[in-house]
Coordinates of C-alpha atoms and ligand atoms in Angstrom, one line a residue:
Chain O
M1 CA -8.5 -0.6 30.5
S2 CA -5.8 2.2 30.5
G3 CA -5.5 5.9 29.4
D4 CA -8.2 8.5 29.9
P5 CA -11.1 6.9 31.5
I6 CA -14.5 7.2 29.2
Y7 CA -16.9 4.7 31.1
T8 CA -16.9 6.5 34.6
E9 CA -19.7 5.8 37.1
M10 CA -21.5 9.0 36.1
I11 CA -21.4 8.0 32.1
I12 CA -22.8 4.7 32.9
E13 CA -25.4 6.2 35.2
Y14 CA -26.7 8.7 32.6
S15 CA -27.0 6.1 30.2
R16 CA -29.1 4.1 32.2
N17 CA -31.2 6.8 33.6
P18 CA -31.0 9.8 31.2
S19 CA -32.2 13.0 32.4
N20 CA -35.1 14.8 30.8
F21 CA -35.9 11.8 28.7
G22 CA -39.4 11.8 26.8
K23 CA -41.1 14.0 24.4
I24 CA -42.6 17.7 24.3
E25 CA -45.8 17.9 21.9
N26 CA -45.8 20.7 19.5
P27 CA -42.5 22.2 20.9
Q28 CA -41.2 25.3 19.4
I29 CA -37.8 23.9 18.7
H30 CA -37.6 20.0 17.5
R31 CA -34.4 18.5 15.9
H32 CA -33.5 15.1 14.9
D33 CA -30.2 14.0 14.3
S34 CA -28.5 11.1 13.7
N35 CA -25.0 9.3 13.7
P36 CA -24.7 6.9 10.7
L37 CA -21.6 5.4 12.3
C38 CA -22.8 4.2 15.6
G39 CA -26.8 4.4 15.2
D40 CA -27.3 7.0 17.7
S41 CA -30.3 8.8 16.7
I42 CA -32.0 11.4 19.0
D43 CA -34.9 13.8 18.8
L44 CA -34.4 17.2 20.7
Y45 CA -37.2 19.0 22.0
V46 CA -37.1 22.6 23.6
N47 CA -39.6 25.3 24.4
T48 CA -38.7 28.9 24.8
D49 CA -40.5 32.2 25.9
G50 CA -38.2 34.1 23.4
T51 CA -35.7 35.0 25.8
K52 CA -35.2 31.8 28.3
I53 CA -35.3 28.3 27.6
T54 CA -38.5 27.0 29.5
E55 CA -38.5 23.1 28.9
V56 CA -36.1 20.5 27.4
K57 CA -36.7 16.9 26.7
F58 CA -35.1 14.4 24.3
D59 CA -35.6 11.1 23.2
G60 CA -33.9 8.4 21.1
K61 CA -31.6 5.5 21.3
G62 CA -28.0 5.7 21.6
C63 CA -24.6 4.5 22.8
A64 CA -23.8 5.7 26.6
I65 CA -21.5 8.5 25.5
C66 CA -24.3 9.9 23.3
M67 CA -26.9 9.3 26.2
A68 CA -24.9 10.8 28.9
C69 CA -23.9 13.9 27.0
T70 CA -27.5 14.7 25.8
S71 CA -28.5 14.3 29.3
V72 CA -26.1 16.6 30.8
L73 CA -26.8 19.2 28.0
T74 CA -30.4 19.3 28.5
E75 CA -29.7 19.7 32.4
M76 CA -27.3 22.6 31.8
I77 CA -29.4 24.7 29.4
Q78 CA -32.6 24.4 31.4
N79 CA -34.0 27.9 32.2
K80 CA -30.9 29.6 30.6
N81 CA -31.1 32.7 28.2
L82 CA -31.2 31.6 24.6
D83 CA -28.3 34.2 24.0
E84 CA -26.0 32.3 26.7
V85 CA -27.4 28.9 25.0
K86 CA -26.4 30.2 21.5
N87 CA -23.0 30.5 22.8
F88 CA -22.5 27.5 24.4
Q89 CA -19.3 25.8 23.8
K90 CA -18.5 22.0 23.2
D91 CA -15.8 22.0 25.9
E92 CA -18.1 23.1 28.6
L93 CA -20.3 20.0 27.8
L94 CA -17.3 17.8 27.5
A95 CA -15.8 18.9 30.6
E96 CA -19.0 18.3 32.6
L97 CA -18.6 14.7 32.0
G98 CA -14.4 14.6 32.0
L99 CA -14.6 13.7 28.2
E100 CA -12.1 16.5 26.9
H101 CA -9.9 14.0 25.9
L102 CA -12.0 12.6 23.2
I103 CA -11.2 15.7 21.2
K104 CA -7.7 14.2 20.9
T105 CA -8.0 10.5 21.4
S106 CA -11.0 9.6 19.6
P107 CA -12.2 11.4 16.5
V108 CA -14.7 8.9 16.0
R109 CA -16.5 8.6 19.2
I110 CA -16.4 12.6 19.5
K111 CA -19.2 12.7 17.2
C112 CA -21.5 10.6 19.7
A113 CA -20.8 13.2 22.5
L114 CA -21.6 16.2 20.5
L115 CA -24.7 15.1 18.3
S116 CA -26.9 16.5 20.9
L117 CA -25.0 20.1 20.9
K118 CA -25.0 20.0 17.0
A119 CA -29.0 19.2 17.2
L120 CA -29.4 22.2 19.6
K121 CA -27.4 24.6 17.6
Y122 CA -29.4 23.6 14.4
G123 CA -32.6 23.7 16.3
I124 CA -32.0 27.4 17.5
Y125 CA -30.9 28.4 14.0
S126 CA -33.9 27.2 12.6
Y127 CA -36.1 28.7 15.2
F128 CA -34.8 32.2 14.7
V129 CA -34.5 31.7 11.0
E130 CA -38.0 30.2 9.9
K131 CA -40.2 31.1 13.2
M132 CA -39.0 34.5 14.1
N133 CA -37.6 35.6 10.7
D134 CA -34.5 36.9 12.6
V135 CA -31.4 35.7 10.5
E136 CA -29.1 38.5 12.4
A137 CA -30.1 36.5 15.6
A138 CA -29.6 33.2 14.2
G139 CA -25.7 34.5 13.4
N140 CA -23.3 31.7 12.7
L141 CA -25.3 29.1 14.5
K142 CA -25.6 26.9 11.3
E143 CA -21.9 26.9 10.7
E144 CA -21.1 26.2 14.1
A145 CA -23.3 23.2 14.2
A146 CA -21.6 22.2 11.0
S147 CA -18.3 22.1 12.6
L148 CA -19.2 19.9 15.4
Y149 CA -18.1 16.7 13.6
Chain Q
M1 CA -2.4 -23.7 19.3
Q2 CA -0.9 -27.0 18.3
S3 CA -3.6 -29.1 17.0
T4 CA -3.9 -27.6 13.6
Q5 CA -1.4 -29.2 11.2
Y6 CA 0.1 -25.9 10.3
S7 CA 2.5 -23.6 12.2
L8 CA 0.7 -20.7 13.6
D9 CA 3.8 -19.1 14.7
S10 CA 5.6 -19.2 11.4
I11 CA 2.3 -17.8 9.9
R12 CA 2.2 -14.9 12.3
N13 CA 5.9 -13.9 11.4
D14 CA 4.9 -13.3 7.8
F15 CA 2.4 -10.6 9.0
P16 CA 4.2 -7.6 10.0
V17 CA 1.3 -5.7 11.4
L18 CA 0.6 -8.4 14.0
E19 CA 3.7 -6.9 15.7
R20 CA 2.1 -3.6 15.9
K21 CA 1.2 -2.0 19.4
V22 CA -2.0 0.1 19.8
R23 CA -3.6 2.2 22.4
D24 CA -1.0 2.6 25.1
N25 CA 1.4 -0.3 24.0
K26 CA -1.3 -3.3 23.8
A27 CA -0.4 -5.8 21.4
L28 CA -2.9 -5.7 18.4
V29 CA -5.5 -8.3 18.6
Y30 CA -7.0 -7.9 15.1
L31 CA -10.6 -9.8 15.0
D32 CA -12.0 -7.4 12.1
N33 CA -11.2 -10.1 9.7
A34 CA -14.4 -10.5 7.9
A35 CA -14.0 -6.5 7.0
T36 CA -10.7 -7.1 5.4
T37 CA -7.5 -9.4 6.0
Q38 CA -3.9 -8.6 7.1
K39 CA -1.5 -8.9 4.4
P40 CA 1.5 -11.1 4.7
I41 CA 5.1 -9.8 3.7
Q42 CA 4.7 -12.1 0.5
V43 CA 1.9 -9.8 -1.0
I44 CA 3.6 -6.8 0.6
D45 CA 7.0 -7.6 -1.2
A46 CA 5.0 -8.4 -4.5
I47 CA 3.6 -5.1 -4.6
T48 CA 6.7 -3.3 -4.3
D49 CA 8.6 -5.6 -6.7
Y50 CA 5.8 -4.8 -9.4
Y51 CA 6.2 -0.9 -9.4
K52 CA 10.1 -1.2 -8.7
N53 CA 11.0 -3.7 -11.4
H54 CA 7.8 -4.4 -14.0
N55 CA 5.4 -1.4 -13.9
S56 CA 3.8 -0.9 -17.3
N57 CA 0.2 -0.8 -19.0
I58 CA -0.9 -4.1 -20.0
H59 CA -2.3 -6.1 -23.4
R60 CA -1.1 -3.3 -25.9
A61 CA 2.5 -2.3 -26.1
V62 CA 5.2 -4.8 -27.2
H63 CA 8.0 -3.5 -25.0
A64 CA 9.6 -6.0 -22.4
L65 CA 8.0 -4.4 -19.6
A66 CA 4.5 -4.7 -21.1
E67 CA 5.1 -8.2 -21.8
E68 CA 6.2 -8.9 -18.3
S69 CA 3.3 -7.1 -16.5
T70 CA 0.8 -8.9 -19.0
E71 CA 2.2 -12.2 -18.5
A72 CA 1.9 -11.6 -14.6
F73 CA -1.6 -10.5 -14.9
E74 CA -2.7 -13.6 -17.1
V75 CA -0.7 -15.7 -14.7
T76 CA -2.9 -14.6 -12.0
R77 CA -5.9 -15.3 -13.9
S78 CA -5.0 -18.8 -14.3
K79 CA -4.1 -19.4 -10.5
V80 CA -7.5 -17.9 -9.6
A81 CA -9.1 -20.5 -12.0
K82 CA -6.9 -23.4 -10.6
F83 CA -7.7 -22.3 -7.1
L84 CA -11.6 -22.4 -7.8
N85 CA -11.4 -25.7 -9.8
V86 CA -12.6 -23.4 -12.9
V87 CA -11.3 -25.2 -16.2
N88 CA -11.9 -22.1 -18.5
N89 CA -9.4 -19.0 -17.5
D90 CA -11.6 -16.7 -19.7
E91 CA -14.6 -17.1 -17.2
I92 CA -12.5 -15.4 -14.7
I93 CA -13.2 -11.7 -14.8
F94 CA -11.1 -9.1 -12.9
V95 CA -13.3 -6.4 -11.2
R96 CA -12.7 -4.0 -8.2
G97 CA -14.4 -6.3 -5.7
T98 CA -17.4 -8.2 -4.9
T99 CA -19.8 -5.1 -5.0
E100 CA -18.7 -4.4 -8.6
A101 CA -19.0 -8.2 -9.6
I102 CA -22.5 -8.1 -8.5
N103 CA -23.3 -4.8 -10.1
L104 CA -21.6 -6.2 -13.3
V105 CA -24.0 -8.9 -13.2
A106 CA -27.4 -6.6 -12.3
Y107 CA -26.4 -4.3 -15.5
A108 CA -25.1 -6.6 -18.1
W109 CA -27.0 -9.5 -17.6
G110 CA -30.1 -8.3 -15.5
R111 CA -31.2 -5.4 -17.9
D112 CA -31.7 -8.1 -20.7
N113 CA -33.1 -10.8 -18.7
V114 CA -35.1 -9.5 -16.1
Q115 CA -38.5 -7.8 -17.2
K116 CA -41.9 -6.7 -15.6
G117 CA -43.7 -9.6 -13.8
D118 CA -40.3 -11.5 -13.4
I119 CA -38.8 -12.3 -9.8
V120 CA -35.6 -11.8 -8.1
V121 CA -34.8 -13.4 -5.1
T122 CA -32.4 -12.5 -2.2
T123 CA -32.2 -13.1 1.6
E124 CA -32.4 -11.4 4.7
Y125 CA -28.8 -11.9 5.5
E126 CA -27.3 -10.3 2.5
H127 CA -24.6 -7.6 2.6
H128 CA -26.0 -4.4 0.8
S129 CA -24.0 -5.2 -2.0
N130 CA -26.4 -8.1 -2.8
I131 CA -29.6 -6.2 -2.1
V132 CA -29.3 -2.8 -3.4
P133 CA -28.2 -3.7 -6.9
W134 CA -31.5 -5.8 -7.1
Q135 CA -33.7 -3.3 -5.7
I136 CA -32.4 -1.0 -8.4
L137 CA -32.8 -3.3 -11.1
T138 CA -36.4 -4.5 -10.1
Q139 CA -37.5 -1.1 -9.6
E140 CA -36.3 0.0 -13.1
T141 CA -37.8 -3.1 -14.8
G142 CA -41.0 -3.4 -12.8
A143 CA -40.0 -6.7 -11.6
E144 CA -40.7 -8.0 -8.1
L145 CA -38.0 -8.3 -5.3
R146 CA -38.7 -11.3 -2.7
Y147 CA -36.7 -12.5 0.3
I148 CA -35.8 -15.6 2.0
D149 CA -36.4 -15.0 5.7
I150 CA -34.2 -16.4 8.4
D151 CA -35.1 -18.8 11.3
K152 CA -34.1 -18.0 15.1
N153 CA -30.9 -19.9 14.4
G154 CA -30.0 -17.3 11.6
E155 CA -30.4 -20.1 8.9
L156 CA -32.5 -19.6 5.6
M157 CA -36.0 -20.8 5.6
L158 CA -35.7 -22.6 2.4
E159 CA -39.2 -23.5 1.8
Q160 CA -39.7 -20.1 1.1
L161 CA -37.8 -20.5 -1.8
D162 CA -39.6 -23.4 -3.1
E163 CA -42.7 -20.9 -2.7
H164 CA -41.1 -18.4 -4.8
L165 CA -39.8 -20.8 -7.4
A166 CA -43.3 -22.3 -7.8
T167 CA -44.3 -19.0 -9.2
G168 CA -42.5 -19.8 -12.4
R169 CA -41.6 -16.2 -12.6
V170 CA -38.2 -16.3 -10.7
K171 CA -35.3 -15.2 -13.0
L172 CA -32.4 -15.1 -10.5
V173 CA -31.8 -16.0 -6.9
A174 CA -28.9 -13.9 -5.4
V175 CA -27.6 -15.5 -2.1
S176 CA -24.4 -15.4 0.1
H177 CA -22.4 -18.3 0.5
V178 CA -21.6 -17.3 4.1
S179 CA -23.2 -14.4 5.9
N180 CA -20.7 -11.8 6.9
V181 CA -22.5 -10.8 10.3
L182 CA -24.1 -14.4 11.6
G183 CA -21.3 -16.5 9.7
T184 CA -24.1 -19.0 8.6
I185 CA -22.9 -21.1 5.7
T186 CA -25.5 -21.3 3.3
D187 CA -26.8 -24.6 2.0
I188 CA -25.8 -23.5 -1.6
K189 CA -25.8 -27.2 -3.2
E190 CA -29.4 -27.7 -2.2
I191 CA -30.4 -23.9 -3.4
I192 CA -28.4 -24.6 -6.6
T193 CA -30.5 -27.7 -7.3
K194 CA -33.7 -26.0 -6.6
C195 CA -32.8 -23.3 -9.0
K196 CA -31.9 -25.4 -11.8
N197 CA -35.0 -27.4 -11.5
A198 CA -37.0 -24.2 -11.7
G199 CA -35.0 -22.9 -14.5
S200 CA -33.9 -19.7 -12.3
K201 CA -30.2 -18.4 -12.7
I202 CA -28.3 -18.4 -9.3
L203 CA -25.6 -15.9 -8.0
I204 CA -23.4 -16.5 -5.3
D205 CA -21.8 -14.0 -3.1
G206 CA -18.8 -15.8 -2.1
A207 CA -17.2 -13.0 -0.4
Q208 CA -17.0 -14.9 2.9
A209 CA -16.3 -18.1 1.7
V210 CA -13.4 -18.2 -0.8
P211 CA -11.2 -16.7 1.8
H212 CA -12.0 -19.4 4.3
M213 CA -13.1 -22.8 2.8
K214 CA -12.4 -24.8 -0.4
V215 CA -14.6 -23.7 -3.1
D216 CA -15.0 -25.9 -5.9
I217 CA -16.9 -23.7 -8.6
S218 CA -17.1 -26.8 -11.1
D219 CA -18.5 -28.9 -8.2
L220 CA -21.1 -26.3 -7.7
D221 CA -22.3 -25.6 -11.0
C222 CA -24.2 -22.3 -10.3
D223 CA -24.2 -19.3 -12.7
F224 CA -22.4 -16.8 -11.1
Y225 CA -20.0 -16.1 -8.2
A226 CA -18.5 -13.1 -6.7
F227 CA -15.4 -12.4 -4.2
S228 CA -12.9 -10.0 -3.4
A229 CA -9.3 -10.2 -2.9
H230 CA -8.9 -7.9 0.1
K231 CA -10.7 -10.5 2.3
M232 CA -8.3 -13.2 1.4
L233 CA -4.8 -11.6 2.2
G234 CA -4.8 -9.8 -1.0
P235 CA -4.7 -6.0 -2.2
T236 CA -7.9 -3.8 -2.2
G237 CA -9.5 -3.0 -5.3
V238 CA -9.3 -6.3 -6.9
G239 CA -12.3 -8.7 -7.2
V240 CA -13.4 -11.5 -9.4
L241 CA -16.6 -12.5 -11.2
W242 CA -16.6 -16.0 -12.1
A243 CA -19.7 -16.8 -14.7
R244 CA -20.5 -19.5 -17.2
K245 CA -19.1 -18.6 -20.5
E246 CA -22.4 -19.3 -22.5
L247 CA -23.7 -16.4 -20.3
L248 CA -20.7 -14.1 -20.7
E249 CA -20.7 -14.6 -24.3
K250 CA -24.6 -13.3 -24.6
M251 CA -24.1 -10.5 -22.0
R252 CA -23.7 -7.0 -23.3
P253 CA -20.6 -5.1 -21.9
F254 CA -20.8 -3.4 -18.4
Q255 CA -18.5 -0.5 -19.6
G256 CA -17.3 0.8 -22.8
G257 CA -13.8 1.6 -23.4
G258 CA -10.0 0.8 -24.1
D259 CA -9.3 -3.1 -24.0
M260 CA -13.0 -4.5 -24.2
I261 CA -12.9 -3.6 -28.0
R262 CA -11.9 -5.4 -31.4
E263 CA -12.5 -2.6 -33.5
V264 CA -14.1 0.9 -33.2
H265 CA -15.6 2.7 -35.9
K266 CA -17.4 6.0 -36.0
F267 CA -20.9 4.6 -35.3
E268 CA -20.2 1.1 -34.2
T269 CA -18.0 -1.2 -32.4
T270 CA -17.2 -5.2 -32.1
Y271 CA -16.4 -6.4 -28.7
N272 CA -13.4 -8.1 -27.9
D273 CA -13.4 -11.9 -26.6
L274 CA -13.9 -12.9 -23.0
P275 CA -12.6 -12.2 -20.4
Y276 CA -11.4 -8.7 -21.8
K277 CA -15.2 -7.7 -22.9
F278 CA -15.5 -7.2 -19.4
E279 CA -12.5 -5.4 -18.4
A280 CA -12.6 -2.0 -20.0
G281 CA -10.0 0.4 -19.2
T282 CA -6.6 0.1 -17.8
P283 CA -7.3 -2.3 -14.6
N284 CA -5.8 -2.6 -11.1
V285 CA -2.7 -4.1 -12.8
A286 CA -0.4 -3.9 -9.8
D287 CA -2.9 -5.4 -7.1
V288 CA -4.0 -8.1 -9.5
I289 CA -0.5 -9.2 -10.2
C290 CA 0.2 -9.2 -6.2
F291 CA -3.1 -11.1 -5.5
S292 CA -1.2 -14.1 -6.9
A293 CA 1.1 -13.8 -3.8
A294 CA -1.9 -14.0 -1.7
I295 CA -3.2 -17.2 -3.7
D296 CA 0.1 -18.8 -3.5
Y297 CA 0.2 -18.4 0.2
L298 CA -3.3 -19.8 0.9
T299 CA -2.5 -22.5 -1.5
K300 CA 0.4 -23.6 0.6
I301 CA -1.5 -23.6 3.8
G302 CA -4.4 -25.5 2.3
M303 CA -7.8 -24.6 2.4
D304 CA -9.1 -27.5 4.6
N305 CA -6.6 -26.4 7.2
V306 CA -7.7 -23.0 7.0
R307 CA -11.4 -24.0 7.7
N308 CA -10.3 -26.7 10.3
H309 CA -8.1 -23.7 12.2
E310 CA -11.5 -21.4 12.1
I311 CA -13.8 -24.3 13.4
E312 CA -11.6 -24.8 16.3
L313 CA -11.4 -21.0 17.1
T314 CA -15.0 -20.7 16.8
K315 CA -15.8 -23.5 18.9
Y316 CA -13.3 -22.1 21.5
A317 CA -14.7 -18.5 21.3
L318 CA -18.6 -19.4 21.2
E319 CA -18.0 -21.9 24.3
K320 CA -16.1 -18.7 26.2
M321 CA -18.4 -16.3 25.2
S322 CA -21.5 -17.9 25.9
K323 CA -20.3 -17.8 29.8
V324 CA -20.0 -13.9 29.7
N325 CA -22.7 -11.9 32.0
G326 CA -25.3 -10.3 29.6
L327 CA -23.9 -11.4 26.3
V328 CA -26.4 -12.6 23.5
I329 CA -25.0 -14.3 20.5
Y330 CA -26.7 -14.3 17.1
G331 CA -26.6 -17.0 14.6
P332 CA -26.1 -20.7 14.4
K333 CA -23.8 -21.0 17.7
N334 CA -22.3 -24.1 15.8
S335 CA -18.9 -23.9 14.6
E336 CA -19.6 -26.6 11.9
K337 CA -22.3 -24.5 10.6
Q338 CA -20.9 -21.3 10.7
G339 CA -17.6 -19.4 9.4
G340 CA -15.2 -17.7 11.8
V341 CA -17.5 -15.0 12.5
I342 CA -19.5 -14.2 15.7
S343 CA -22.0 -11.3 16.3
F344 CA -23.2 -10.7 19.7
N345 CA -24.6 -7.9 21.7
F346 CA -24.8 -7.0 25.3
E347 CA -28.1 -6.8 26.5
D348 CA -29.0 -2.8 26.6
V349 CA -25.1 -1.9 26.0
H350 CA -24.7 -0.1 22.8
P351 CA -22.1 -2.0 20.5
H352 CA -19.9 1.1 20.0
D353 CA -19.4 1.1 23.8
V354 CA -18.6 -2.2 23.6
A355 CA -16.1 -1.8 21.0
T356 CA -14.8 1.3 22.6
I357 CA -13.6 -0.6 25.9
V358 CA -12.2 -3.5 24.1
D359 CA -10.1 -1.3 21.9
K360 CA -8.6 0.1 24.9
N361 CA -7.3 -3.3 25.4
G362 CA -5.9 -3.3 21.7
V363 CA -8.8 -5.7 20.5
A364 CA -9.8 -4.7 17.1
I365 CA -13.6 -5.7 16.6
R366 CA -16.6 -4.5 14.5
S367 CA -19.4 -2.7 15.6
G368 CA -22.4 -1.3 13.8
H369 CA -24.7 -2.6 10.8
H370 CA -21.9 -4.4 8.9
C371 CA -23.6 -3.3 5.8
A372 CA -26.5 -5.7 6.4
Q373 CA -29.3 -3.2 7.5
V374 CA -32.2 -5.7 6.5
L375 CA -30.7 -8.3 8.9
M376 CA -30.5 -5.8 11.7
E377 CA -34.1 -5.0 11.2
K378 CA -34.8 -8.7 11.3
L379 CA -32.9 -9.0 14.7
D380 CA -34.6 -5.9 15.9
V381 CA -31.1 -4.4 16.8
A382 CA -29.6 -1.2 15.5
A383 CA -26.1 -2.9 15.5
T384 CA -24.2 -5.8 16.3
N385 CA -20.6 -6.3 17.8
R386 CA -18.7 -8.9 15.5
A387 CA -15.6 -10.7 15.9
S388 CA -13.8 -12.5 12.8
F389 CA -11.0 -14.7 12.7
Y390 CA -8.2 -15.8 10.1
I391 CA -5.4 -17.7 9.7
Y392 CA -3.4 -15.8 12.0
T393 CA -5.6 -15.6 14.8
T394 CA -4.8 -17.6 18.3
K395 CA -6.7 -18.8 21.4
Q396 CA -4.6 -16.4 23.3
E397 CA -6.0 -13.6 21.5
I398 CA -9.6 -14.7 21.8
D399 CA -8.7 -15.0 25.4
V400 CA -7.9 -11.3 25.2
L401 CA -11.2 -10.6 23.8
I402 CA -13.2 -12.6 26.4
N403 CA -11.3 -10.6 29.2
S404 CA -12.2 -7.4 27.6
L405 CA -15.9 -8.6 27.2
E406 CA -15.8 -9.5 30.8
E407 CA -14.6 -6.0 31.7
V408 CA -17.8 -4.6 29.8
A409 CA -19.8 -6.6 31.8
K410 CA -18.2 -5.4 34.9
V411 CA -18.3 -1.6 33.7
F412 CA -22.0 -1.7 32.8
K413 CA -22.8 -3.9 36.1
L414 CA -24.2 -7.1 34.0
Ligands
PLP1 C1 -20.9 -11.2 2.0 C2 -20.3 -9.9 1.6 N1 -20.6 -9.6 0.4 C3 -20.1 -8.5 -0.3 C4 -19.1 -7.5 0.3 C5 -18.6 -6.4 -0.3 O1 -17.3 -6.8 -0.6 P1 -16.6 -5.5 -1.4 O2 -16.7 -4.2 -0.4 O3 -15.1 -5.8 -1.3 O4 -16.9 -5.3 -2.8 C6 -18.6 -8.0 1.5 C7 -17.8 -7.2 2.3 O5 -17.9 -6.7 3.5 C8 -19.4 -9.1 2.2 O6 -18.9 -9.7 3.5

């Protein structure tokens, strides 16, 4: 292989042993999303006390990139303020795994990397709009999510 | 490779794209031929020549260009007929591809011949294009859709066909000649005989057969046969439906419009003769005409040589792949029983990760469900990797694939 590495030790390790893997029963936020190209298919479960993320888990099946990125995302948002999480940017996530180059080099695989972030943004959007009746707080999360692939 | 009777070097020289470098200057190793094949310079030149020198609509005007185009269009039709050993040129209908050919049958024949209580039979290894039209038809008519399952070698369990036929209610059996995922070559002669004896019509999806082996439609004696030009060196947007004349004559048109008519009045129309009755509107003139060059090219090589070349490559690849750690091969695993298609997975590595790693070495394989999700369900996988070969594929290219697959095994510590 040459060029920018994708399959680093860290990614292989996460894909084999994903973090926060599992299900939360009756979570406050639940979002299923899939990537028809790869067949990546994940469910993201999040609980919050209204200001902070208190618990986050995911399950599903996917390629190594998807599994690693989802794992890292769940680690990064654990115990964070909802406001912070709302503004969480894709670059932060990609940088954590050294995958920034995918934006340029692989318009196809970038979708695998950002699937979980997309699910998260949609999930929080639905939480604000449907559970909290607070369209303002939801801001442009929906548009942001849609622009992630 | 020396053992085939044709010169691989001179064949490869005819394909400009094979000189491409991809991904950091790696030589392209194109192993996605089941999806579409590359085009030789003869086909590329034919399309340029058409637009530069002959472009015009066909079948209507009397001017010189129109006559040249019409003539060239009909020459392709007779070449296709000859290539498939079809006696009657009027039985060759030009369509957009295999998908459109099958849909044509589902609409123009199916709507009048399949009723509530009837059965349509397809198989577990069909492409979506040979499943979804039958789902739509049977749902619409209240008919029943049944399957022939596959065994662990990826071959059809024909005793199930016997059971279906024994009901006396089967109107159509729709089956692919060669599976696009497993490569399995269907015993279609056996199936055709069974269908005839039971009074069922039989449609064959030849998308993966006509490009790779000699297909003699007169000898097969089926009812409908479909394939696509782009999988046999030809352009995209051209396919062929062959059907028996008696059937075509009785069928209602598929689409209405120009060319398919004889006389149009305010409230009624008489239809044109075959094959035009099924070719409404301006067809894909340019691409049909340059499809001629693809048929000439394959005819020159000889379809038996094409098949032998692929048998040799498949045998070579199967042997080497079976030694890669953690690699599981699906299908017959027997070069005599399959086309030049090999589907595989690494235990617990997602196919897209495999495809991405080999792509870094310039190797183009396909990963995904290959438009065969029914088969994926049967194999109990979300997706597979697939390497598929053609006339220009070399053993050295297969070696590059194998090295890349070994790299996958190493990266994922298998
Ligand atoms: C077996 C089989 N049937 C049908 C098709 C559909 O062909 P097309 O997309 O050219 O209509 C394919 C192509 O992928 C195929 O492999």
